[in-house]
Amino acid sequence: MIAIARSARLRFAAAGVLVGWLLCCMPGVSLESASAAPQAQSFDFPEMPLKDALARFDALTRMSVFYPSSLVEGRRSHAVSGIYSPREALDVLLEGTGVMAEATAQNAFVLAPLGMTDVRDATTHNSARVADDYHARLQGKVLQALCAMPSLSPGEYRLAMTVQVGENARVGRVRLLDTTGDARRDGAILRRLQGLDVGIAPADTSHPFVLLLVPAECRATSSACAPSPCPATTER
């Protein structure tokens, strides 16, 4: 079970490679230019069960927070009182819980157990660039596969998923971290992506990638609304 807020923007972001629970690389590839940074706001959360605190955080900030229910069971939040940005408030809320938050997009976070850190060496910069390129490739292949079936085309639903690619450059495992709101569509997405040929295998096939699809809106301040990520296609 994953808890999420219900924001109203469309952004398809490759969030990075998961090492265990922790996202070690955060490239931020997007089909839409990033919106302005979230504004600071007033928080007044007493200590409470962590699951309840996250639900209140979701409702107040309209930020997406993804986590397995098992990660928050039995944990209590830290009290939050004062003026904070959503990110700052979430960090305070998680103090002492043994849980940390990693941003996966402008308005989304994934929770992970505290203490799983990314070990980097002198090749980090080049490795990160290569990883970014692969994230973009995988993102494009997944989006192309979904766009090829109008019933699965992104735009009206939100979804987070983990996608693991094997040495044969095909998707070996797909796991939905939440639901699109339609069980049949969820199943169809899994079937569509399972075995998908990405063309190139990642450098490390042992860890999945996190991909995030979030519904979009056109902004009045924009010179033009972002075009649909899916060109006109026929079901096949």
C-alpha angles and dihedrals in degrees: 000000000000127000118217140169119236106240123170108227131100115230128148108202132176102218100194142256117320115226101195099308099334123092104225100184125040110189099163099212109180142177090214130049113257117267123232117291113273113266124243114259141177119278127187108171119153120209109285142144106311093234091057092046091052090050090053091047090052093049095047101042102028087224121144116241117183122196141143111252089234090064095062101034112122094006126120126210128237115248115260120203126161143035113320142151111250091256093051092047092050091051091051091046090055096047111128094005097104088238130108134192126231120193114236096176140351092286105021138078137186119210120224137175111273117249101041099116132178114251110214133184139187092293094058096109095052092041091052091050091051090047091051090053091050093047089055092048093049091045091052094048093049092047091048091052093050094044090054088069113055091204089061099038112133118242107082101049139049124223142166120199143167116231123193120195121202132215089268088065091245128120105260099179136016123186124184111220092196138001133266088221093257118085093200092052090048090055092046091053091052092050092045095053100037107103093006111164108235093179097230130046118231120250089251115037095178096079129061127228123233117228124188129201115188126180115253140217132195115246121224089223092057118101088225137357114262110258119246111277087228122071118213107290141165124235112263 
